[in-house]
Coordinates of C-alpha atoms in Angstrom, one line a residue:
X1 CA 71.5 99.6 131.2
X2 CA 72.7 96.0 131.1
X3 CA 70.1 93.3 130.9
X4 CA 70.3 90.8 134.1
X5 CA 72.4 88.3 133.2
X6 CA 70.6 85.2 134.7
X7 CA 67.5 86.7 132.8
X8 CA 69.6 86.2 129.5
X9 CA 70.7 82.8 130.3
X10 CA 66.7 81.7 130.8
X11 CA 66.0 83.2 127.9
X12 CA 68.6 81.8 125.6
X13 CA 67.5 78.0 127.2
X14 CA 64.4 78.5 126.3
X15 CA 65.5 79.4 123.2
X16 CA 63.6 82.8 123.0
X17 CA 66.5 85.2 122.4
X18 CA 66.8 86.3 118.9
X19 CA 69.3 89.0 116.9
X20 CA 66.4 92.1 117.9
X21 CA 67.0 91.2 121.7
X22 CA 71.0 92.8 121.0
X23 CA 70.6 95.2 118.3
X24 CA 68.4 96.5 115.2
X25 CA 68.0 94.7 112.2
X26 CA 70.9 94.7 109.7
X27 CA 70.8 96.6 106.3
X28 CA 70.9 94.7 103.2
X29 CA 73.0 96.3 100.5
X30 CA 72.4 93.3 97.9
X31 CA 68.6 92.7 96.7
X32 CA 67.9 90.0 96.5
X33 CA 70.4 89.2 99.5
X34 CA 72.8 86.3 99.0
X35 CA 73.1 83.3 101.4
X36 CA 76.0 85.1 102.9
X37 CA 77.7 88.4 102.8
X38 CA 81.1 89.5 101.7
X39 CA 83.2 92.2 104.3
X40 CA 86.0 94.0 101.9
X41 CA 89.2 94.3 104.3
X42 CA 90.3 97.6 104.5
X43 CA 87.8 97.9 100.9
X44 CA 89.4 97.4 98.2
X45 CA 92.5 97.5 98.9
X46 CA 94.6 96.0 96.2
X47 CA 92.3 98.6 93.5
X48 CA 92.3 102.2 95.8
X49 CA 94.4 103.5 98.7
X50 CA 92.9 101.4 101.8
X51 CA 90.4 103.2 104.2
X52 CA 89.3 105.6 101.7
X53 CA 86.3 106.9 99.3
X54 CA 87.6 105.3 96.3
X55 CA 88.1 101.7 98.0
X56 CA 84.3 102.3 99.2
X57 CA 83.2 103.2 96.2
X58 CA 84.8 99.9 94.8
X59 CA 83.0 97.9 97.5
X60 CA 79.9 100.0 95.8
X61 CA 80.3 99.1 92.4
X62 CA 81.3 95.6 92.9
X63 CA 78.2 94.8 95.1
X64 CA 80.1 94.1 98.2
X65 CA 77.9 94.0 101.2
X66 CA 80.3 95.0 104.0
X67 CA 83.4 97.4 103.8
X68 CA 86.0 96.7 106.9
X69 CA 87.1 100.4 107.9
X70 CA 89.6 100.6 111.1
X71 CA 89.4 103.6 113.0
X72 CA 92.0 105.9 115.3
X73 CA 91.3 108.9 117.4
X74 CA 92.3 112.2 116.8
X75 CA 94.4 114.9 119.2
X76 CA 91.3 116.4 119.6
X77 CA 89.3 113.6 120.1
X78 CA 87.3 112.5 116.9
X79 CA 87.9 109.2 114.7
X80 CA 89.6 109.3 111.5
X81 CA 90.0 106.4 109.1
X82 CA 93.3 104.4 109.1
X83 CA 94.4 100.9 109.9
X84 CA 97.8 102.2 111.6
X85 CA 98.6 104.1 114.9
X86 CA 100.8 106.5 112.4
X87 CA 99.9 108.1 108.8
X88 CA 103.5 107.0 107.6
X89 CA 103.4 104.9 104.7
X90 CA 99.6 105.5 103.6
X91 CA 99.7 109.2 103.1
X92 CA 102.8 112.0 102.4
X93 CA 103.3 112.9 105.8
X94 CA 105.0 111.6 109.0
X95 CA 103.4 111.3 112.4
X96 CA 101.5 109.5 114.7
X97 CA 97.3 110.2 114.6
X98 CA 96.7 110.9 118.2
X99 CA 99.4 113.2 118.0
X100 CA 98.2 115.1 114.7
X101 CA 94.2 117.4 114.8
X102 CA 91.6 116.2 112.3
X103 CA 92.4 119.6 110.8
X104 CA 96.3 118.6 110.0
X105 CA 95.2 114.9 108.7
X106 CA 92.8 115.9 106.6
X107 CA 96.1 118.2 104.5
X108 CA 97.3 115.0 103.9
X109 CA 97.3 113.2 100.4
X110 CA 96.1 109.7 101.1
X111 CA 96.1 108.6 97.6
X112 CA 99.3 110.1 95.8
X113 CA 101.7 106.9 97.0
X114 CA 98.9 104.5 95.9
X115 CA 99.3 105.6 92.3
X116 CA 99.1 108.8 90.4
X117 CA 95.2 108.4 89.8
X118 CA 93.8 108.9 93.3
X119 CA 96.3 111.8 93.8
X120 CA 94.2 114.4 96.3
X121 CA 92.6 111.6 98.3
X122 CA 91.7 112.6 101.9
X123 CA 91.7 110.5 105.0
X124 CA 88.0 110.4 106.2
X125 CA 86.3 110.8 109.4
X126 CA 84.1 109.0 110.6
X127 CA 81.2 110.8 110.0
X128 CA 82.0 111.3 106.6
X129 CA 82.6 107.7 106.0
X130 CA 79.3 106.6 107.3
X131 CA 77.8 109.3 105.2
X132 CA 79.3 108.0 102.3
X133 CA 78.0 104.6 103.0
X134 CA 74.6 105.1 103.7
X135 CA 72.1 102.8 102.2
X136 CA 74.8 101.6 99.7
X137 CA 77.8 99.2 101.6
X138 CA 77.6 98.3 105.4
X139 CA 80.4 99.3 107.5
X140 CA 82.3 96.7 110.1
X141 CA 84.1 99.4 112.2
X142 CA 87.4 98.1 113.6
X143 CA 88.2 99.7 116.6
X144 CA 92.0 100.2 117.3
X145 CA 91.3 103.4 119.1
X146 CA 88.2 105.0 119.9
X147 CA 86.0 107.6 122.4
X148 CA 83.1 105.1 123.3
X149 CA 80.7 108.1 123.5
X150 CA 81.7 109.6 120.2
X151 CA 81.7 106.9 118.4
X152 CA 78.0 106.2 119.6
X153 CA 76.9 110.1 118.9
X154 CA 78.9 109.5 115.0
X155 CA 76.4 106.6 114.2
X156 CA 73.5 107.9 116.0
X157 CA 73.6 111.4 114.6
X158 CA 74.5 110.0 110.9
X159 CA 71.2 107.3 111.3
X160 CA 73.5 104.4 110.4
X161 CA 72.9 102.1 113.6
X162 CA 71.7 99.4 111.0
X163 CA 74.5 99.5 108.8
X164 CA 77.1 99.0 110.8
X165 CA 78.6 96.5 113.2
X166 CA 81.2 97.2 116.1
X167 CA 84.7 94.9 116.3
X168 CA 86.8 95.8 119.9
X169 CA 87.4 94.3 123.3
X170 CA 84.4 93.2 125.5
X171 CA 84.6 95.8 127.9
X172 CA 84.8 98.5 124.7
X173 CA 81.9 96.9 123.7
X174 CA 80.0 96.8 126.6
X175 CA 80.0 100.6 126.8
X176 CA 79.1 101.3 123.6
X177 CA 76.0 98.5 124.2
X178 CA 75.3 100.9 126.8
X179 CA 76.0 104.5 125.9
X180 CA 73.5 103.6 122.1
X181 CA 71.3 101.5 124.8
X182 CA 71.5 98.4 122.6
X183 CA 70.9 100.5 119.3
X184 CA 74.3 99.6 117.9
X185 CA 75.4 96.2 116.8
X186 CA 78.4 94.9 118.5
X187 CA 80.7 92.2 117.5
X188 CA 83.4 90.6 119.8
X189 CA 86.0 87.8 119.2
X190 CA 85.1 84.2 120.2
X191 CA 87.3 81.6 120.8
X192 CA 86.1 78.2 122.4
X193 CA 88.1 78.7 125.1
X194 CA 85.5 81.3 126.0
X195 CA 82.6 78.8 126.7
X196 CA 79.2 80.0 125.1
X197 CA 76.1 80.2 127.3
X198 CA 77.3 82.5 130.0
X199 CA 79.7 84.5 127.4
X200 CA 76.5 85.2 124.7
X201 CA 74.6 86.6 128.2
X202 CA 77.6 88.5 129.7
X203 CA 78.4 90.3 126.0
X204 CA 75.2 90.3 124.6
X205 CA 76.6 90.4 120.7
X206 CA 74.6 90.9 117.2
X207 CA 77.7 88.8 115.7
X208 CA 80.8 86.9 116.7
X209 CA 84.1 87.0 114.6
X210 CA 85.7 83.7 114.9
X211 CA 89.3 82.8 113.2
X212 CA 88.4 80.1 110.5
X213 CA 90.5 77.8 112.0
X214 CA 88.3 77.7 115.2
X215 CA 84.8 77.3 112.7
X216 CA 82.7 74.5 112.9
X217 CA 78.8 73.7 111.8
X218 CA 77.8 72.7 115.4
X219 CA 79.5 76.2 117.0
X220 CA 77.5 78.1 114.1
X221 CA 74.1 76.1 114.7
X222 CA 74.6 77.3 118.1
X223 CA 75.1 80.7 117.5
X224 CA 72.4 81.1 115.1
X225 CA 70.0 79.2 118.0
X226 CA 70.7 82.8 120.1
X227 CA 70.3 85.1 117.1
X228 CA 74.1 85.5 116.6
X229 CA 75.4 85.9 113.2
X230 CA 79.2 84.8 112.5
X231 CA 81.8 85.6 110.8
X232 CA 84.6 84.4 109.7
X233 CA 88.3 86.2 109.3
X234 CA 89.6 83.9 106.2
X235 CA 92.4 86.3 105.9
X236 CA 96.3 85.5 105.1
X237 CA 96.7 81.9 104.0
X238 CA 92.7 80.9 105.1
X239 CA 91.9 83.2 102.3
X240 CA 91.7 80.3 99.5
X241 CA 88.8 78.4 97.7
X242 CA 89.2 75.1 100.0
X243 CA 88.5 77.3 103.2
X244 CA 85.5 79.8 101.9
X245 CA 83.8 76.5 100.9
X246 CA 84.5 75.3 104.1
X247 CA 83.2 78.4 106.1
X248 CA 79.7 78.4 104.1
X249 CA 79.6 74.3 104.3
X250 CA 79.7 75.1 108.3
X251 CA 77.5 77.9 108.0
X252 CA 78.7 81.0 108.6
X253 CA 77.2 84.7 107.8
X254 CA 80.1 87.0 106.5
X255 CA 83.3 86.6 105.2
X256 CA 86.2 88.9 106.0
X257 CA 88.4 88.6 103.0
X258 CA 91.1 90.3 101.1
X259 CA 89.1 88.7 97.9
X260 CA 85.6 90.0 97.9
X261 CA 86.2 89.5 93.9
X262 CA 87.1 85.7 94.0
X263 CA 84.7 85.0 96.6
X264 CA 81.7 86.0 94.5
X265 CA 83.3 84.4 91.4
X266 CA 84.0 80.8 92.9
X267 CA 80.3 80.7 93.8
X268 CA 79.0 82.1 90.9
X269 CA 81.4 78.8 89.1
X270 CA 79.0 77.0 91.3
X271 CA 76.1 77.3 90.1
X272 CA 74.5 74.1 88.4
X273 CA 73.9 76.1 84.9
X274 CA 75.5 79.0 82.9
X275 CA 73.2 80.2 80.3
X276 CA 76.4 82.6 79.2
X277 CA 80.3 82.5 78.3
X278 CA 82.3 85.6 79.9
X279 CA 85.3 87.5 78.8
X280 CA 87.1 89.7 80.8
X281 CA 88.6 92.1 78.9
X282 CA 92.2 92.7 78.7
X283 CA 92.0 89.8 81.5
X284 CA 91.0 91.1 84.9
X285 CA 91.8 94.7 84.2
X286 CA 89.3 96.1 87.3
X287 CA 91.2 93.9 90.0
X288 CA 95.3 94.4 88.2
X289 CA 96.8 96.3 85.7
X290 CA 95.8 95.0 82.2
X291 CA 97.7 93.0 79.9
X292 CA 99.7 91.7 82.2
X293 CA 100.1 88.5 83.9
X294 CA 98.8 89.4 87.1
X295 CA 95.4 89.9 85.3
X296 CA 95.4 87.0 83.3
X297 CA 96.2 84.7 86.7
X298 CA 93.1 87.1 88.5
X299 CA 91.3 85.9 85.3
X300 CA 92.1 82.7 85.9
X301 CA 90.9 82.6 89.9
X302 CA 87.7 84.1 88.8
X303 CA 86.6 81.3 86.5
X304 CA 86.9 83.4 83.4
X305 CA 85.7 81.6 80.2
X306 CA 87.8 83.7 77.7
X307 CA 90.3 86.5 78.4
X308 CA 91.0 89.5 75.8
X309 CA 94.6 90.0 75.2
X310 CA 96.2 92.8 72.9
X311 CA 99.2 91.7 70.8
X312 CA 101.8 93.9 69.2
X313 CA 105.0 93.8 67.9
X314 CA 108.2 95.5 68.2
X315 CA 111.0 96.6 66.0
X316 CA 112.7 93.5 66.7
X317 CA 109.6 91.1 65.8
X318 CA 109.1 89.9 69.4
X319 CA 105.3 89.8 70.2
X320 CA 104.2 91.6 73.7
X321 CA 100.9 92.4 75.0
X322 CA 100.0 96.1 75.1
X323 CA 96.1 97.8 74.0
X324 CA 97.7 101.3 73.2
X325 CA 99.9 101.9 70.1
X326 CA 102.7 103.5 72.6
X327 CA 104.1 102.8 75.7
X328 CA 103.0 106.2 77.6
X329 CA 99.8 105.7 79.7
X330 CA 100.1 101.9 81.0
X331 CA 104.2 101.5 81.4
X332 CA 106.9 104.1 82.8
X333 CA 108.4 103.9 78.6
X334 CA 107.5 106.8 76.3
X335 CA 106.6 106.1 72.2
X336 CA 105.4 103.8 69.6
X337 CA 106.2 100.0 71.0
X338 CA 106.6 99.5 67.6
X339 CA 109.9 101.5 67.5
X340 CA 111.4 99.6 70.7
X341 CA 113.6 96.5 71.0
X342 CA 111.9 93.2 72.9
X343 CA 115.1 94.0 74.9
X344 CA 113.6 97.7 75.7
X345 CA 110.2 96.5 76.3
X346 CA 111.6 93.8 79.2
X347 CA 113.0 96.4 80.9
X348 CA 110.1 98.5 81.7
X349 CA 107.0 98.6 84.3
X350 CA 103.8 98.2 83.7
X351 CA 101.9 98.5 87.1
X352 CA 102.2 101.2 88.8
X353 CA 99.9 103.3 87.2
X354 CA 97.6 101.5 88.5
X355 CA 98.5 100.9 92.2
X356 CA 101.7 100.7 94.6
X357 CA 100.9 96.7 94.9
X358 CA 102.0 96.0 91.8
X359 CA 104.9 98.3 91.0
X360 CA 107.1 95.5 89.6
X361 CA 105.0 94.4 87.1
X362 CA 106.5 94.0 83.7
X363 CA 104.7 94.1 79.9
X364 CA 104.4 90.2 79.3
X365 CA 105.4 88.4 76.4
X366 CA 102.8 86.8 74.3
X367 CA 104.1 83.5 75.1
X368 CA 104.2 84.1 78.9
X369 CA 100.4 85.2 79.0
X370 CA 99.6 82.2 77.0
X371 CA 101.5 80.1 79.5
X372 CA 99.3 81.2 82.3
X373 CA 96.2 80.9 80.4
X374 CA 96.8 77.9 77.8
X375 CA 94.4 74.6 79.2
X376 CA 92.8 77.0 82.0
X377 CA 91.2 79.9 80.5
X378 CA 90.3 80.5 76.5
X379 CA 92.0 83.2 74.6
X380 CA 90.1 86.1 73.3
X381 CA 93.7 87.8 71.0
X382 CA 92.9 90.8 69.6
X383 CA 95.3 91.6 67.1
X384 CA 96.6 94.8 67.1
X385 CA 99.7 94.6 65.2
X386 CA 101.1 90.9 64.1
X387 CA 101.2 89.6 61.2
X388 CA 98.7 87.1 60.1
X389 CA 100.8 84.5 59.1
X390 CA 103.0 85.0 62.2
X391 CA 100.1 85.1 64.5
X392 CA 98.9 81.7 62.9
X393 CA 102.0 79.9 63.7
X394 CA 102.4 81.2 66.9
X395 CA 99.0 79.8 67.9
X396 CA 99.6 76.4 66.0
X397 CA 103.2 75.9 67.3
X398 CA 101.3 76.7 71.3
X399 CA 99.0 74.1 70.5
X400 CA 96.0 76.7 71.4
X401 CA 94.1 77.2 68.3
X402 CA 91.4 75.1 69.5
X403 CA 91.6 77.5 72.6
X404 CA 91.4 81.1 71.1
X405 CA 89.4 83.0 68.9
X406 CA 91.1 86.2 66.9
X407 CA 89.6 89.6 66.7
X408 CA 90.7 91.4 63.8
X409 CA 89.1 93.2 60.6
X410 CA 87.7 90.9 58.0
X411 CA 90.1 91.5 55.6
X412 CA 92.7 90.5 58.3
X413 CA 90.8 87.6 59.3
X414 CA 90.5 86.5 55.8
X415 CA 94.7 86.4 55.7
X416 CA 94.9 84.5 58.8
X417 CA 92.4 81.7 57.3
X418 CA 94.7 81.4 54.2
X419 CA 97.8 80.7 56.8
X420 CA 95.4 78.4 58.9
X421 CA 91.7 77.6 57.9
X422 CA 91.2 75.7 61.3
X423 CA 91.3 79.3 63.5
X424 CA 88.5 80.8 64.8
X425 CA 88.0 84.0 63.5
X426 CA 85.8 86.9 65.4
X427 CA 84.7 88.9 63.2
X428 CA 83.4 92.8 63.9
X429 CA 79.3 93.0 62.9
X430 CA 78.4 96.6 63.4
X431 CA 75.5 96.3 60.7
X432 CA 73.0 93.8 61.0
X433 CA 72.7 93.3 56.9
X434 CA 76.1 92.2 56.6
X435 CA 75.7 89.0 58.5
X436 CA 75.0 86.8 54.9
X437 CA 77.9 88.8 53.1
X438 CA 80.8 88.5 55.9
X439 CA 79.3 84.5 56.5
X440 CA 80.2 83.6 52.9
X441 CA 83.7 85.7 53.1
X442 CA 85.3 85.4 56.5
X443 CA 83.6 82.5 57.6
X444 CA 83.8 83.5 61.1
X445 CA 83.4 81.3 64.5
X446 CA 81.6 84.4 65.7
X447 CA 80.7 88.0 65.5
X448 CA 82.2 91.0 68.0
X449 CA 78.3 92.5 67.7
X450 CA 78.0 96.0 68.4
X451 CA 76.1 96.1 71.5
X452 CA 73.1 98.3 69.9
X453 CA 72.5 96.2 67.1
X454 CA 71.5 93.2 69.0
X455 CA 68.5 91.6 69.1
X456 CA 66.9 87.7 69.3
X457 CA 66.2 88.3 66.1
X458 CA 69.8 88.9 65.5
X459 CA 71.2 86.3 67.4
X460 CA 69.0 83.9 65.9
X461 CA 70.1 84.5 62.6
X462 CA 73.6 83.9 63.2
X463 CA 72.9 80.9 65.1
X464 CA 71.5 79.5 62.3
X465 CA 74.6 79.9 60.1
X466 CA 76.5 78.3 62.7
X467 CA 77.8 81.6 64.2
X468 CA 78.2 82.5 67.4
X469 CA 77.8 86.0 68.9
X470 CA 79.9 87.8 71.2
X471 CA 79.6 91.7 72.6
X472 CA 81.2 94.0 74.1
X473 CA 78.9 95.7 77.1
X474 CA 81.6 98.3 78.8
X475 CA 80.4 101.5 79.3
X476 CA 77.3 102.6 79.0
X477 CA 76.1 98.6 78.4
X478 CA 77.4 97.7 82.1
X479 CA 74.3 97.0 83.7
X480 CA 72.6 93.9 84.8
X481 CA 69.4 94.6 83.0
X482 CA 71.0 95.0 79.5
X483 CA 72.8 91.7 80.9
X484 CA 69.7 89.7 81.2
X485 CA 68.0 91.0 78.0
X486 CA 71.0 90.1 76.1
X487 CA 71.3 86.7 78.1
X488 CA 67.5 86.0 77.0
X489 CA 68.0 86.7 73.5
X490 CA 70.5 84.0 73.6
X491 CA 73.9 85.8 73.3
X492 CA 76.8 83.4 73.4
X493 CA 79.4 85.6 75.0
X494 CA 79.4 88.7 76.8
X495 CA 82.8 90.6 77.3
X496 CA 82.8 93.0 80.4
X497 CA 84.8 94.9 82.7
X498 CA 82.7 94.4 85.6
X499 CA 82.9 90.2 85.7
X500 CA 81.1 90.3 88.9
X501 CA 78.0 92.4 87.6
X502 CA 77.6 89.8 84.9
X503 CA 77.7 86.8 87.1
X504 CA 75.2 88.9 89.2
X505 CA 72.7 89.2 86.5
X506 CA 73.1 85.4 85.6
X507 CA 72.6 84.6 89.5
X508 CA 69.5 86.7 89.6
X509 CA 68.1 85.4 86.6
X510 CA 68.7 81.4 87.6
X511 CA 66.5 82.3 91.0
X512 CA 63.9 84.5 88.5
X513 CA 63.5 80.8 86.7
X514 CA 63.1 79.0 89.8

């Protein structure tokens, strides 16, 4: 039943309403919890097929604390998971979802015209959705057509009240703050026009979403005053650096973004010390398709300190960026690169392997990754196949020697200092006795360490030759404790392909100092 709504506006002028008077306390995914929360539109969408497992399970893995999920209802009256009325476009079939049983969605493919990797993905129900997110990611459930009732016994009977938060109408609202009897958080638009007092004891929300144009301190002061978190939709063209910094300047509680990822990364940038360097390898390769520009420019957003790049050549002596030795699994080419013209290798994709939004993306010269990168970002080349002495003066004639380091075997590295004694070499240490031996041969800027040979004791060492150390931590390394061991033994720069959990660790370890 509907608490009296001059009762609510005495309370709230006497200031004693708080969040608990409108719904439970919220979950909190991230420990410890940041001074605001991310919401993933759709998940991640630009990564997995939107809606779905996979783009939760990125939300997951990138320590996202809110996935926005939209939600439709069934033929025969349940919710499934999709932002439009119809499945057209985000699965292989045709048809509109209130037209279509759970049991004829769920023979759809929801993945297969994302990209050949989440081939067999299934829509979700509701229910399965908020299984799946259970004390891991919090859900905001955008309501574009729902049973009021339903959608109360789905949370209820799945125990996830306090991990999600409810976006429709008012009136939608109001029934579903009625039907849970104020056990599930609800979350209408505000606009000013709207007024405030009377509007909070009318709706009686958990949260507000409010269009970032239509933010400001005083209007979040107030809110927070009732117990209201807000949130923000910084989508579209609000979704930049100038209006996040904005949104958290005026206080707000959640962003709803399209970039989760550069979110997290612009505040980690802002943090007053970074014990660390970071590399992401083959430049953003979890948020685009690596070795190619769009990574190197995600690289960029995210405040990378070095980005890996693999170089090889082709027949015709052109130099393009590719990790494998053939064209198969990252382009739609076949065979050795090494066999193809530059002509050949312009001509192909190399994107849609790894989803529909970037299924004109092309191999990138050398040159034009360097363009992107040189003055913004350092250069971590690893030289697959290029000739020393070509390499050399391609870095030289750049003007971004001072800006790269080269990975390569020591004998190579040794070749590349007699073309140009001024590059950096990185040299692989995979045995900790040969630090004194490769020193006095390669005379490297630093050592690619093997990540289970490190030690302070290691690191030390180097240091005192004047070496710095780098390391690889994918795989079995990606974790935030290996992270902050490394990162107190003194390692120079960590190479990753989970960015985000490394500026994690360094975030958590700055508040363990203070």
């Amino acid at each position: 039943m509907r608490t009296h709504r001059p009762l609510i506006l005495c309370l709230i002028s006497a200031g004693l309403l708080t969040s608990s008077a409108f719904g439970p306390s919220l979950y909190e995914p991230v420990n410890p919890p940041r001074t605001f929360q991310v919401m993933a539109h759709r998940g991640a969408m630009m990564q997995a097929p939107e809606n779905t497992a996979p783009a939760l399970e990125r939300c997951v893995e990138d320590g996202f604390e809110w996935m926005e999920i939209d939600l439709q209802l069934t033929k025969d009256g349940q919710h499934i998971i999709c932002h439009n009325g119809s499945v057209d476009g985000v699965t292989n079939g045709t048809g509109r979802i209130k037209d279509m049983t759970v049991e004829e969605l769920k023979q759809l493919d929801a993945g297969v015209k994302f990209a050949p990797e989440f081939e067999g993905t299934r829509l979700l129900t509701l229910r399965e959705i908020l299984t799946l997110a259970k004390g891991r990611v919090n859900l905001y459930l955008d309501c574009k057509s729902i049973d009021p009732a339903r959608l109360v016994e789905d949370i209820l009977a799945t125990d996830m009240a306090s991990q999600v938060v409810v976006f429709d109408d008012p009136d939608v609202l109001a029934k579903v703050h009625a039907l849970s009897k104020g056990q599930i958080p609800t979350m209408p638009k505000w606009h000013p026009s709207y007024g405030k007092d009377e509007w909070v004891a009318q709706w009686q929300p958990v949260a507000v979403e409010i269009n970032a144009d239509e933010v400001t301190s005083d209007i979040c002061t107030w809110f927070h005053q009732q117990g209201v978190k807000v949130q923000a939709k910084v989508l579209d063209e609000a979704d930049t650096p100038v209006v996040w910094d904005r949104m958290l300047a005026d206080g707000v509680d959640w962003l709803q973004t399209d970039l989760s990822e550069e979110i997290l990364a612009h505040r980690y940038r802002q943090l007053p010390s970074r014990p660390i360097e970071i590399s992401f390898h083959r430049g953003a390769s979890r948020y685009a398709p690596e070795n190619t520009l769009p990574s190197y420019e995600k690289a960029v957003r995210m405040g990378a300190d070095y980005a890996e790049l693999d170089v090889r050549t082709t027949r015709d002596g052109q130099f393009f960026l590719l990790h494998d030795d053939d064209l198969d699994r990252t382009t739609d080419g076949k065979g050795p690169i090494a066999e193809k013209s530059a002509a050949e290798i312009q001509s192909l994709h190399a994107g849609a392997w790894f989803g529909a939004p970037f299924k004109d993306v092309k191999v990138p010269s050398l040159e034009e990754a360097v363009n992107v990168m040189k003055g913004r970002i350092k250069l971590y080349v690893d030289a697959k196949d290029i000739a020393p002495d070509a390499l050399a003066r391609f870095l030289k004639e750049n003007g971004v020697i001072e800006q790269s380091v080269v990975y390569q075997s020591p004998d190579y590295l040794i070749k590349l200092h007699e073309s140009d004694p001024s590059i950096r070499a990185l040299c692989p240490l995979g045995d900790a006795t040969q630090v004194q031996s490769l020193h006095d041969t390669v005379h490297p800027y630093g050592f690619d360490t093997s990540w289970g040979i490190l030690s302070k004791d290691l690191i030390d060492r180097c240091h005192a030759l004047g070496i710095k150390v780098f390391s690889d931590s994918m795989w079995k390394h990606e974790r935030i404790e290996d992270y902050q061991e490394a990162i107190d033994w003194g390692i120079d720069v960590i190479q990753t392909d989970y960015p985000l959990r490394v500026m994690r660790a360094v975030e958590l370890r700055a508040n363990r100092k203070n």
